[in-house]
Structure formats: structure tokens, C-alpha cells
GROMACS .gro file of C-alpha atoms in nm:
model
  271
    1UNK     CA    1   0.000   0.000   0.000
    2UNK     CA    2   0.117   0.352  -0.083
    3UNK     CA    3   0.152   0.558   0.208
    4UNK     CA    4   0.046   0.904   0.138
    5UNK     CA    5   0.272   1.229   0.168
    6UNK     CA    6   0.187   1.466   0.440
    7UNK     CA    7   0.097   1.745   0.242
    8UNK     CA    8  -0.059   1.845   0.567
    9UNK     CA    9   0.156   1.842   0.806
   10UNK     CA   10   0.423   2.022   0.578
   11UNK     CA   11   0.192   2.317   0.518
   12UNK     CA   12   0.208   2.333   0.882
   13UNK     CA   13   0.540   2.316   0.911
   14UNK     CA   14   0.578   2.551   0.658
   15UNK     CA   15   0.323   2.798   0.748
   16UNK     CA   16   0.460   2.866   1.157
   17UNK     CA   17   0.769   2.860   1.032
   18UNK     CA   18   0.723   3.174   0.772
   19UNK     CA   19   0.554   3.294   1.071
   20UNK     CA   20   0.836   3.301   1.270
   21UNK     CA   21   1.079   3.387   1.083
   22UNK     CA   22   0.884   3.692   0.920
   23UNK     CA   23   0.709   3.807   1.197
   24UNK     CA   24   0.882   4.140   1.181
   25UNK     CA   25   0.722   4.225   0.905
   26UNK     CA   26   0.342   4.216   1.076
   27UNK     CA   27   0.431   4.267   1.435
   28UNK     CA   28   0.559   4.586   1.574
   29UNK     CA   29   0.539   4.493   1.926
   30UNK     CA   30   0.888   4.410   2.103
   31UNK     CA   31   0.836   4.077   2.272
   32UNK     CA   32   1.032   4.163   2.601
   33UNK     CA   33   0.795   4.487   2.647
   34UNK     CA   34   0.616   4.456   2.982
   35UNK     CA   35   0.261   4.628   3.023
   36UNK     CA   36   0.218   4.592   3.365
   37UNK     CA   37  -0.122   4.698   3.343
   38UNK     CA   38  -0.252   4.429   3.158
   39UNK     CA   39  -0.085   4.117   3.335
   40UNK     CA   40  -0.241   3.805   3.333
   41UNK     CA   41  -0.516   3.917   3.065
   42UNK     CA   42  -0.690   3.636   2.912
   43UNK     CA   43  -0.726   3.641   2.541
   44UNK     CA   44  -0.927   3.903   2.388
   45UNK     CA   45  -0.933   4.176   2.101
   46UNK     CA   46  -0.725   4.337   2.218
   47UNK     CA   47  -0.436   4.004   2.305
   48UNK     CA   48  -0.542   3.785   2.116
   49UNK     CA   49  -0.351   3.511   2.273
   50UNK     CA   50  -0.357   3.697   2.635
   51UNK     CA   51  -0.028   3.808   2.871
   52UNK     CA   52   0.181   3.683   3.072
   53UNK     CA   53   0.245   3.733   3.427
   54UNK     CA   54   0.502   4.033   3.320
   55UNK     CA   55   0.234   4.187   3.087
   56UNK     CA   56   0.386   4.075   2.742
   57UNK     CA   57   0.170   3.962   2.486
   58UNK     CA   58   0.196   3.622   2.388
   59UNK     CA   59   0.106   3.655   2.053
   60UNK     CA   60   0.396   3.842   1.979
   61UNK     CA   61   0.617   3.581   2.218
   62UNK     CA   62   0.445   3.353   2.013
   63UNK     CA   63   0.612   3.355   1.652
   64UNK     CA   64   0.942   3.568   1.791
   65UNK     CA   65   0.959   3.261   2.066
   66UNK     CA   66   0.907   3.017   1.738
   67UNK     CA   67   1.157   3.138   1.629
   68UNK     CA   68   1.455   3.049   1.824
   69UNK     CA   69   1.312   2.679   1.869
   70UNK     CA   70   1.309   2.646   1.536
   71UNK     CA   71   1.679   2.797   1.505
   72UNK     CA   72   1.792   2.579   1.784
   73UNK     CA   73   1.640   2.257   1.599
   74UNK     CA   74   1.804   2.261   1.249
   75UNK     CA   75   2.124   2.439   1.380
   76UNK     CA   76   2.156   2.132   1.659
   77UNK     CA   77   2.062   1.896   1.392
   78UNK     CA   78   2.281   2.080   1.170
   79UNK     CA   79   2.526   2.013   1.419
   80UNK     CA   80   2.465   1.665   1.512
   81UNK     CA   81   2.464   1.533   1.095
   82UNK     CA   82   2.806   1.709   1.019
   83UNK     CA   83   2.966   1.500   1.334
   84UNK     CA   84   2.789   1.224   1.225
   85UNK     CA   85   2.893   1.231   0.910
   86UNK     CA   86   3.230   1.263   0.982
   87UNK     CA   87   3.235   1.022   1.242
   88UNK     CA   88   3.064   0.746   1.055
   89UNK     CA   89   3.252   0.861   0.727
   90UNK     CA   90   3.577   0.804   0.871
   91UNK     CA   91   3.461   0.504   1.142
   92UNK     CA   92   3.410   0.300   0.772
   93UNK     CA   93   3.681   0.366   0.566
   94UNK     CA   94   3.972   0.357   0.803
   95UNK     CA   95   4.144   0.045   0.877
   96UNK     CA   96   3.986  -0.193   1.134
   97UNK     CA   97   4.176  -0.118   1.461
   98UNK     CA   98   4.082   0.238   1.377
   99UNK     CA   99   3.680   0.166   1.340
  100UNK     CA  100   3.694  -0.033   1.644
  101UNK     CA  101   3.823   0.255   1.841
  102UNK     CA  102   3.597   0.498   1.738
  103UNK     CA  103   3.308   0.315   1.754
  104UNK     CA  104   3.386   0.194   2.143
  105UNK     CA  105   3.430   0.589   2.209
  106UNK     CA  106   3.058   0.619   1.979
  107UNK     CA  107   2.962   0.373   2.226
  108UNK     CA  108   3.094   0.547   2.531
  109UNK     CA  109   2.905   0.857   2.462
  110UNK     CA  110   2.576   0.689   2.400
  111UNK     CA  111   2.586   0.534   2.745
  112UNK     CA  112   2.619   0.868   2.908
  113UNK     CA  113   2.223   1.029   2.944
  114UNK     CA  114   2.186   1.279   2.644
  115UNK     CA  115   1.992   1.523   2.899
  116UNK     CA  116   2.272   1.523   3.119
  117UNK     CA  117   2.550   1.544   2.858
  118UNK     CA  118   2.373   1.805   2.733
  119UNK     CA  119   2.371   2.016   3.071
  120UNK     CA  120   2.690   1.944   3.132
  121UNK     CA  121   2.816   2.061   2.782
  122UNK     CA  122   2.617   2.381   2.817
  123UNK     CA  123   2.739   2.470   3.197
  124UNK     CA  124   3.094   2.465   3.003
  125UNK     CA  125   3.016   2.729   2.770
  126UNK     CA  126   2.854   2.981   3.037
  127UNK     CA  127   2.524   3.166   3.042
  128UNK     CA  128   2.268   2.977   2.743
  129UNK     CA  129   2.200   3.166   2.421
  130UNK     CA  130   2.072   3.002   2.113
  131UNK     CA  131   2.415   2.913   1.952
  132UNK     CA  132   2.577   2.734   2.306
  133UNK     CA  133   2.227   2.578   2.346
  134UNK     CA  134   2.187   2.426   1.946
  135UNK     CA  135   2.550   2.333   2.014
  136UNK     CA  136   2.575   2.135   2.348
  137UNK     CA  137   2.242   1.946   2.214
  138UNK     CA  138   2.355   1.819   1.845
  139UNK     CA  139   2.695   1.729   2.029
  140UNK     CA  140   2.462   1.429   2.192
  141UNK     CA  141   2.233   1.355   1.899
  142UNK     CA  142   2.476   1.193   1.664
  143UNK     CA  143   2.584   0.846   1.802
  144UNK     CA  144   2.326   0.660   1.606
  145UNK     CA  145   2.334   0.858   1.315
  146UNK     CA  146   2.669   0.803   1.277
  147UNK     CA  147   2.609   0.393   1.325
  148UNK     CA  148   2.396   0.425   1.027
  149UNK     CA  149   2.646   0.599   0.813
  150UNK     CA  150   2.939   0.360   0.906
  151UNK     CA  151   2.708   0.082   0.758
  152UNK     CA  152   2.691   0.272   0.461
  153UNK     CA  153   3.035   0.344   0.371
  154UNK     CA  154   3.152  -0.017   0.504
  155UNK     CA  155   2.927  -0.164   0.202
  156UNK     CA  156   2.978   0.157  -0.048
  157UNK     CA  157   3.389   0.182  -0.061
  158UNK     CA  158   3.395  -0.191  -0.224
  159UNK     CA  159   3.172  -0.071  -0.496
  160UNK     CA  160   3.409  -0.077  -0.855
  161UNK     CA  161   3.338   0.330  -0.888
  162UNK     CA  162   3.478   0.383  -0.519
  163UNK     CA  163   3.772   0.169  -0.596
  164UNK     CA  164   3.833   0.319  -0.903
  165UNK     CA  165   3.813   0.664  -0.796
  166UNK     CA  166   4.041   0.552  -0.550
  167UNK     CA  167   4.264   0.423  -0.780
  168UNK     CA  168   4.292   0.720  -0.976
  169UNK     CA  169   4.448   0.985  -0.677
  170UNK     CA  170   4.092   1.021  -0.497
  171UNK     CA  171   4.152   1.184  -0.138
  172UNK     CA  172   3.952   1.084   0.165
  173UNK     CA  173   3.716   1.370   0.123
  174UNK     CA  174   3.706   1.370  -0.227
  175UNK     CA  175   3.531   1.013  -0.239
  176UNK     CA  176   3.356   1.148   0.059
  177UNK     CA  177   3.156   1.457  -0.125
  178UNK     CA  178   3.185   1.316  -0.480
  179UNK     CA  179   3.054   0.937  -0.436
  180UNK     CA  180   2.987   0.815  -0.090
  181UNK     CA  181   2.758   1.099   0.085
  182UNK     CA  182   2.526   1.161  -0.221
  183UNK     CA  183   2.449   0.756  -0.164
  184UNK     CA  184   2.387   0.761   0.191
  185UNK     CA  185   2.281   1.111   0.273
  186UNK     CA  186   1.936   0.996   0.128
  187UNK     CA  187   1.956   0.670   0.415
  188UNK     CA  188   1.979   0.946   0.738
  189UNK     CA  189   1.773   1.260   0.605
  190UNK     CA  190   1.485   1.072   0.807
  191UNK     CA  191   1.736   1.074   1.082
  192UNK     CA  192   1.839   1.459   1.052
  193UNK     CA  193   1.481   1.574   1.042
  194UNK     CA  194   1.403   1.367   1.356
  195UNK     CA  195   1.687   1.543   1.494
  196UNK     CA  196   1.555   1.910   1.447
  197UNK     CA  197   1.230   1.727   1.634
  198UNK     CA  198   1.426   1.589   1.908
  199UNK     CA  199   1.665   1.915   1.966
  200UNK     CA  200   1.372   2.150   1.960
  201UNK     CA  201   1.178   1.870   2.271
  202UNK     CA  202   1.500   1.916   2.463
  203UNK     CA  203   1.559   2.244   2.465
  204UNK     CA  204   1.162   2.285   2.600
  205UNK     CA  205   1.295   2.020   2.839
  206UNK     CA  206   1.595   2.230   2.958
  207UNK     CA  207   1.408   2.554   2.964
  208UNK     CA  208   1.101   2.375   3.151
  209UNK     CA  209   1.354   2.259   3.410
  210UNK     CA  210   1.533   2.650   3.413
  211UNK     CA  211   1.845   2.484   3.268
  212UNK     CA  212   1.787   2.669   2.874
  213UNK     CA  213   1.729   2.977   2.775
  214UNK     CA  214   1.647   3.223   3.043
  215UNK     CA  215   1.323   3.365   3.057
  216UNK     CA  216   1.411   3.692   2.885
  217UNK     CA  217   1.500   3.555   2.579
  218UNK     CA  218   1.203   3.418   2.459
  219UNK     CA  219   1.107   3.092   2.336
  220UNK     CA  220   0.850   2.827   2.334
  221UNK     CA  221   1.050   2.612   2.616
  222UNK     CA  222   1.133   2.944   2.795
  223UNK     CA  223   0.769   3.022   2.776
  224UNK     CA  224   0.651   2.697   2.896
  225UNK     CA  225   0.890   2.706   3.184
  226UNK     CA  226   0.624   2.930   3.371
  227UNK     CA  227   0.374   2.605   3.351
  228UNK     CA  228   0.393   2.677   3.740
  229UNK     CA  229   0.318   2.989   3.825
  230UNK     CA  230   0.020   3.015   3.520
  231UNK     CA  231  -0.166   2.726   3.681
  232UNK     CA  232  -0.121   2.866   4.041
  233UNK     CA  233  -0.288   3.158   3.877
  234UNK     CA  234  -0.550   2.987   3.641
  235UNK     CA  235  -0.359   3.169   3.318
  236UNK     CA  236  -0.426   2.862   3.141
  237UNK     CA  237  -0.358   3.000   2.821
  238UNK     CA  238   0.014   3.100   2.901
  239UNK     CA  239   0.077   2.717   2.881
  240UNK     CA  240  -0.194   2.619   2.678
  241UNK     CA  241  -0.056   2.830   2.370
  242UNK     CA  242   0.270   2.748   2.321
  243UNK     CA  243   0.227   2.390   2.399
  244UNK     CA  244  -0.011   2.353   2.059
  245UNK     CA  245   0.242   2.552   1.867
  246UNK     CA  246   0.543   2.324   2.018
  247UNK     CA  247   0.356   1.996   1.994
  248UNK     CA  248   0.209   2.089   1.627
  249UNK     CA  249   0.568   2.138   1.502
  250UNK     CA  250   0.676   1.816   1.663
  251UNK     CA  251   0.387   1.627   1.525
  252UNK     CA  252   0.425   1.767   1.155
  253UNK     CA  253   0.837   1.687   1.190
  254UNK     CA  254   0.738   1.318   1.302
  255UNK     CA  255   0.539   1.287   1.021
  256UNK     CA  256   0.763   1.414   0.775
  257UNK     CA  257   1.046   1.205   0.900
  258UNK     CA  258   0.829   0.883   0.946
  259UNK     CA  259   0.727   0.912   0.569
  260UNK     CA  260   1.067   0.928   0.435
  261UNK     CA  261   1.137   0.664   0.647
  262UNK     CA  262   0.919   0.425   0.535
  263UNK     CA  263   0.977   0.549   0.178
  264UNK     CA  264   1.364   0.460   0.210
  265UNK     CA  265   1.256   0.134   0.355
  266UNK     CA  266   1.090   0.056   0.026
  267UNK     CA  267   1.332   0.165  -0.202
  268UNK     CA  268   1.597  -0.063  -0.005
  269UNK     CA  269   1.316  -0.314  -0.036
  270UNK     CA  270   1.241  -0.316  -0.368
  271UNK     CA  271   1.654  -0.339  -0.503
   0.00000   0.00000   0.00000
């Protein structure tokens, strides 16, 4: 049976994410400004998704908040592919006391907790921003991806066009660019988009715990970190909100990634 594409679920994705990233050009509202006045206001014509306990208005939080999850996700998964790739890459074509090594040290990391590696990569770096943050996360997303790509190259640098490229002067990353990563990139871009998904969960995770972003720079995570205090208070929709715009992203990522998935499970399949 055909499985159908999620035309859905990508006009979803697509459509908060051209939100986000051109909100400035239909929101002149700064969304650190604080009217103290109108804290706590539920949703009306005025806020139409309400304030926060500091007065800002969550619509605006809303798609400038989108925005640096989003960031976070591809530049962590950004991140996470290139080491991956170069891990893997190299874990497969070097000699056999030199896979073994790497992959025992692949193996090494992937015991440790991801959440905690994560923390403890960040408290290196200092205070969180968006750049230390997408960095500590996709430097503990990219054990298995890497696993995936070392199966790859291990059956791809017998093939005769590897060999003879080889043959003829061909560098490491030459046969790297030129003939093994445009046959395997297709194998983990299922892999990479499930990244952005997972990066973009964690950093809500970090924030939620008051390990992310701080409050002041806004983001869906930072935003749901105040879960607390909005319930104590009955401001349902300060938590309400973001969490259908963070689990609507997630949702139309899983689905994207799940489709090319099974859709490079049938090619393999079918050869």
C-alpha cells in the first residue's frame, strides 16, 4: 500500500515557520515589552492570545519565541549530521583497529544520558544563548546517526566506482563529497529531520527545568517554563498556547520524517 505524503503536516510546518521567521514584518510589538497593566489578561481583542504574568503579549512571544526553537532545531541537527557524518565517514573507511576505536568511544558517549551530557556541555560554555544551546544538544544527537552511516560506507567503498576513484588519486574527502555521501545522505535525512524534532523537545525540556534559555529571551520552552506559576494563577492560556504551537511542530516533523522513512525502507526493499 502507498503511504500518502503529508501534504498536511508540511503546510504546517511551513506555514509557523514563515511565521516566525517573518514576523517582523506584521508585528511591531517588542516581545520583552512589559505592560504591567494588563498582566495576566486572558485572550481578547485586544491580546489575542492573552499576557503573561510580566504583561507581554503572547502573541507576539508567540512567533518571535518560534523562532529560536526552530533555530535551535536545524542548527543542533545541523550540528549533530556534520559530526555524524564525519564520524561514521571516517569510522568505515579507516582500517579496522581504527573503526573499532571509534566506535567503542561512539559507544561510550551513548551510554552517558543525552539530557545530562547536554547540561553538562552547556554549563561549560557559560550563560545559554541560542548558539551554546543548538551546540551542546547536536553534540549528543549523533551516536546513532553516525552507526547508520558507518554501515553505509563499510558496504559503499567496495563498490568498482569507489575503488576506481580511489585508484585514480581520490583523497579521503574527495570520495567522501563526490561518491559516498550523495548515496547515503538519502539513508539518514529521516534521521536529521528527527533530529531538528528531538533538539527542539529538549531544549523545552531544559528551559522547563530553568536549565535553557532564560526567561528573557524568549522561546516556546522558555515560555513553557512558567507552567507553574500560570496554573497557580489559572492563566491557562500561558501554557496552553505554546504547547499547541510546540507539539504541532513536533507532530508535523514526526510525520515528515516517518514518511521518508518508510519510503527509504521501500526503495531498499524493492533493489
Amino acid at each position: 500500500m502507498k503511504r500518502k505524503f503529508p501534504l498536511f503536516s508540511l503546510t504546517v510546518l511551513l506555514a509557523i515557520a514563515a511565521g516566525c521567521f517573518g514576523c517582523g514584518l506584521f508585528l511591531s510589538t517588542d516581545p520583552a515589552y512589559m505592560d504591567l497593566r494588563n498582566c495576566n489578561t486572558a485572550p481578547n481583542h485586544s491580546f489575542f492570545f492573552g499576557t503573561d504574568s510580566l504583561g507581554r503579549d503572547i502573541f507576539t512571544m508567540i512567533w518571535y519565541g518560534g523562532r529560536a526553537s526552530l533555530l535551535i532545531g536545524f542548527l543542533a541537527a545541523f550540528f549533530s549530521t556534520l559530526l555524524a557524518v564525519l564520524v561514521g565517514s571516517v569510522s568505515g573507511y579507516a582500517p579496522a583497529w581504527m573503526d573499532g576505536i571509534l566506535m567503542r568511544l561512539t559507544d561510550l558517549v551513548f551510554s552517558v544520558p543525552g539530557l545530562l551530557l547536554t547540561i553538562f556541555l552547556q554549563a561549560t560554555m557559560g550563560k545559554a544563548n541560542v548558539y551554546s544551546l543548538s551546540l551542546a544538544i547536536g553534540l549528543t544527537g549523533w551516536m546513532s546517526m553516525a552507526k547508520v552511516v558507518r554501515t553505509e560506507v563499510l558496504q559503499l567503498k567496495s563498490t568498482e566506482y569507489v575503488l576506481a576513484a580511489k585508484c585514480l588519486g581520490g583523497g579521503f574527502f574527495h570520495l567522501l563529497c563526490r561518491h559516498l555521501a550523495p548515496n547515503f545522505i538519502p539513508s539518514i535525512l529521516f534521521m536529521a529531520v528527527m533530529s531538528v524534532r528531538n533538539a527542539m523537545v529538549a531544549e523545552a525540556t531544559l528551559s522547563f527545568m530553568g536549565l535553557g534559555l532564560p526567561v528573557e529571551a524568549v522561546s516556546w520552552g522558555s515560555m513553557l517554563s512558567q507552567a507553574e506559576n500560570a496554573l497557580l494563577s489559572r492563566a491557562w492560556w500561558i501554557v496552553l498556547i505554546p504547547g499547541i504551537f510546540l507539539a504541532g511542530t513536533i507532530v508535523a516533523l514526526t510525520n515528515l520524517g516517518n514518511y521518508m522513512r518508510k519510503s527509504i525502507n521501500k526503495r531498499h526493499s524493492n533493489l
